[in-house]
């Protein structure tokens, strides 16, 4: 005690780094939902704003044993703050293992579009390298690589049926084994986590609005993100991550997918509704469209949510810029 008071008398309190709040952010990115575009932006932003971007080379292990969860949480929690950790991993409950719960963010997209993007990406990669897909899936047999998407869906191949199609919800439900079973339990738990642990879950179809809100909520991490995203140099980079050789399944095949993915759609519509409420709260317009009927009753145009690289219509650009200047 005495020694300590002498130190303080002589030197004053040791200098402390003033951290922004929140100083712990996790982006447990959902596969094929624009996350490569966002990570490109984060690399630029981390240098610009001086936060610690912690990425992972593990892309195909989303479900962890209890020991793996503890190990990963320990590693993340000891990272230098402020940090933003990103990895394809199902929701981790830090408080379950005695850690401080970080703030979560994420982005999802129309489930059929996500599935199609992944289906063709696994086979043919993207424009970053024609041989990319061979490196990514070297053991895939030629007949599987060139398997017609309609055959895969209508003949119920494992890749095009449950549980493989139950993909987005587990990222929000978590590591519990039941989170991988398509059903109400996982759906409700995912919704609860969105409400309690996620600062923002955006939708890829409205990426510019997602970026605007991230900038508003997390300025230490995302200040100027929209101007970087709209920069022509960044657009060029983004174009490299567009999946190639996509084809559109038949209406019949799409209807089958919708039936199989009904829980995914219920979750997607829930998140979309919450996102639109948030946008309204902060004065962002949404396009006025007639509300679509539920998936059982309509055929979508499945490729309408291409990775959002191309410019929007001019009117959209105008109001987004006006908001950005405020």
mmCIF file of N, CA and C in Angstrom, residues 21-22 38 49-50 75 126 133 140 147 158 161-162 166 170 197 199 202 206 211 221 224 226 248 267 269 304 314 322:
data_model
loop_
_atom_site.group_PDB
_atom_site.id
_atom_site.type_symbol
_atom_site.label_atom_id
_atom_site.label_comp_id
_atom_site.label_asym_id
_atom_site.label_seq_id
_atom_site.Cartn_x
_atom_site.Cartn_y
_atom_site.Cartn_z
ATOM 1 N N UNK A 21 -16.144 2.395 -26.986
ATOM 2 C CA UNK A 21 -17.121 1.371 -26.616
ATOM 3 C C UNK A 21 -18.000 1.082 -27.830
ATOM 4 N N UNK A 22 -18.244 -0.172 -28.181
ATOM 5 C CA UNK A 22 -17.623 -1.359 -27.606
ATOM 6 C C UNK A 22 -16.214 -1.560 -28.160
ATOM 7 N N UNK A 38 -16.830 -7.381 -47.337
ATOM 8 C CA UNK A 38 -16.730 -6.649 -46.069
ATOM 9 C C UNK A 38 -15.332 -6.797 -45.460
ATOM 10 N N UNK A 49 -8.084 3.332 -39.007
ATOM 11 C CA UNK A 49 -8.590 3.724 -37.687
ATOM 12 C C UNK A 49 -7.831 3.103 -36.514
ATOM 13 N N UNK A 50 -6.894 2.210 -36.822
ATOM 14 C CA UNK A 50 -6.037 1.686 -35.754
ATOM 15 C C UNK A 50 -6.705 0.702 -34.807
ATOM 16 N N UNK A 75 -8.633 -17.285 -26.760
ATOM 17 C CA UNK A 75 -7.760 -16.596 -27.724
ATOM 18 C C UNK A 75 -8.337 -15.247 -28.152
ATOM 19 N N UNK A 126 -14.222 -18.109 -58.441
ATOM 20 C CA UNK A 126 -14.595 -16.757 -58.866
ATOM 21 C C UNK A 126 -13.507 -16.223 -59.783
ATOM 22 N N UNK A 133 -11.080 -22.999 -58.085
ATOM 23 C CA UNK A 133 -11.991 -24.047 -57.649
ATOM 24 C C UNK A 133 -11.295 -25.384 -57.534
ATOM 25 N N UNK A 140 -13.173 -33.231 -55.651
ATOM 26 C CA UNK A 140 -14.491 -33.319 -56.276
ATOM 27 C C UNK A 140 -14.376 -33.994 -57.641
ATOM 28 N N UNK A 147 -22.419 -31.495 -62.102
ATOM 29 C CA UNK A 147 -23.771 -31.976 -61.810
ATOM 30 C C UNK A 147 -24.785 -30.857 -62.017
ATOM 31 N N UNK A 158 -27.546 -35.225 -51.473
ATOM 32 C CA UNK A 158 -27.306 -34.679 -50.121
ATOM 33 C C UNK A 158 -26.990 -33.178 -50.118
ATOM 34 N N UNK A 161 -30.231 -31.022 -50.188
ATOM 35 C CA UNK A 161 -31.344 -31.348 -49.299
ATOM 36 C C UNK A 161 -30.919 -31.112 -47.848
ATOM 37 N N UNK A 162 -31.878 -31.196 -46.942
ATOM 38 C CA UNK A 162 -31.543 -31.015 -45.520
ATOM 39 C C UNK A 162 -30.714 -32.193 -45.032
ATOM 40 N N UNK A 166 -29.968 -26.264 -44.212
ATOM 41 C CA UNK A 166 -30.218 -25.540 -42.967
ATOM 42 C C UNK A 166 -28.889 -24.915 -42.569
ATOM 43 N N UNK A 170 -27.992 -21.784 -37.923
ATOM 44 C CA UNK A 170 -26.997 -22.174 -36.916
ATOM 45 C C UNK A 170 -25.956 -21.095 -36.592
ATOM 46 N N UNK A 197 -27.907 -10.442 -28.537
ATOM 47 C CA UNK A 197 -26.445 -10.409 -28.666
ATOM 48 C C UNK A 197 -25.906 -9.719 -29.910
ATOM 49 N N UNK A 199 -25.683 -6.526 -32.346
ATOM 50 C CA UNK A 199 -25.927 -5.095 -32.498
ATOM 51 C C UNK A 199 -26.661 -4.834 -33.813
ATOM 52 N N UNK A 202 -27.584 -7.240 -40.851
ATOM 53 C CA UNK A 202 -28.046 -6.593 -42.071
ATOM 54 C C UNK A 202 -28.392 -7.613 -43.130
ATOM 55 N N UNK A 206 -29.245 -4.990 -49.345
ATOM 56 C CA UNK A 206 -29.214 -3.557 -49.019
ATOM 57 C C UNK A 206 -27.885 -3.214 -48.332
ATOM 58 N N UNK A 211 -23.847 -0.744 -44.352
ATOM 59 C CA UNK A 211 -22.596 -0.024 -44.091
ATOM 60 C C UNK A 211 -22.865 1.323 -43.410
ATOM 61 N N UNK A 221 -14.785 1.727 -35.801
ATOM 62 C CA UNK A 221 -14.427 0.671 -36.748
ATOM 63 C C UNK A 221 -14.800 1.037 -38.193
ATOM 64 N N UNK A 224 -16.242 6.244 -42.493
ATOM 65 C CA UNK A 224 -15.867 6.390 -43.918
ATOM 66 C C UNK A 224 -16.024 5.109 -44.739
ATOM 67 N N UNK A 226 -18.520 3.789 -46.301
ATOM 68 C CA UNK A 226 -19.300 3.879 -47.532
ATOM 69 C C UNK A 226 -18.492 4.528 -48.651
ATOM 70 N N UNK A 248 -29.583 -20.603 -63.541
ATOM 71 C CA UNK A 248 -30.824 -20.504 -62.769
ATOM 72 C C UNK A 248 -31.552 -21.844 -62.802
ATOM 73 N N UNK A 267 -36.650 -17.121 -40.799
ATOM 74 C CA UNK A 267 -35.599 -16.356 -40.122
ATOM 75 C C UNK A 267 -35.190 -15.144 -40.964
ATOM 76 N N UNK A 269 -36.920 -13.465 -43.202
ATOM 77 C CA UNK A 269 -37.959 -12.426 -43.181
ATOM 78 C C UNK A 269 -37.989 -11.706 -41.835
ATOM 79 N N UNK A 304 -31.131 -12.401 -58.304
ATOM 80 C CA UNK A 304 -31.285 -10.956 -58.168
ATOM 81 C C UNK A 304 -30.375 -10.368 -57.085
ATOM 82 N N UNK A 314 -29.498 5.691 -60.104
ATOM 83 C CA UNK A 314 -28.992 7.008 -59.710
ATOM 84 C C UNK A 314 -29.733 7.588 -58.505
ATOM 85 N N UNK A 322 -26.795 11.986 -49.837
ATOM 86 C CA UNK A 322 -27.347 13.063 -49.012
ATOM 87 C C UNK A 322 -27.279 12.684 -47.519
#
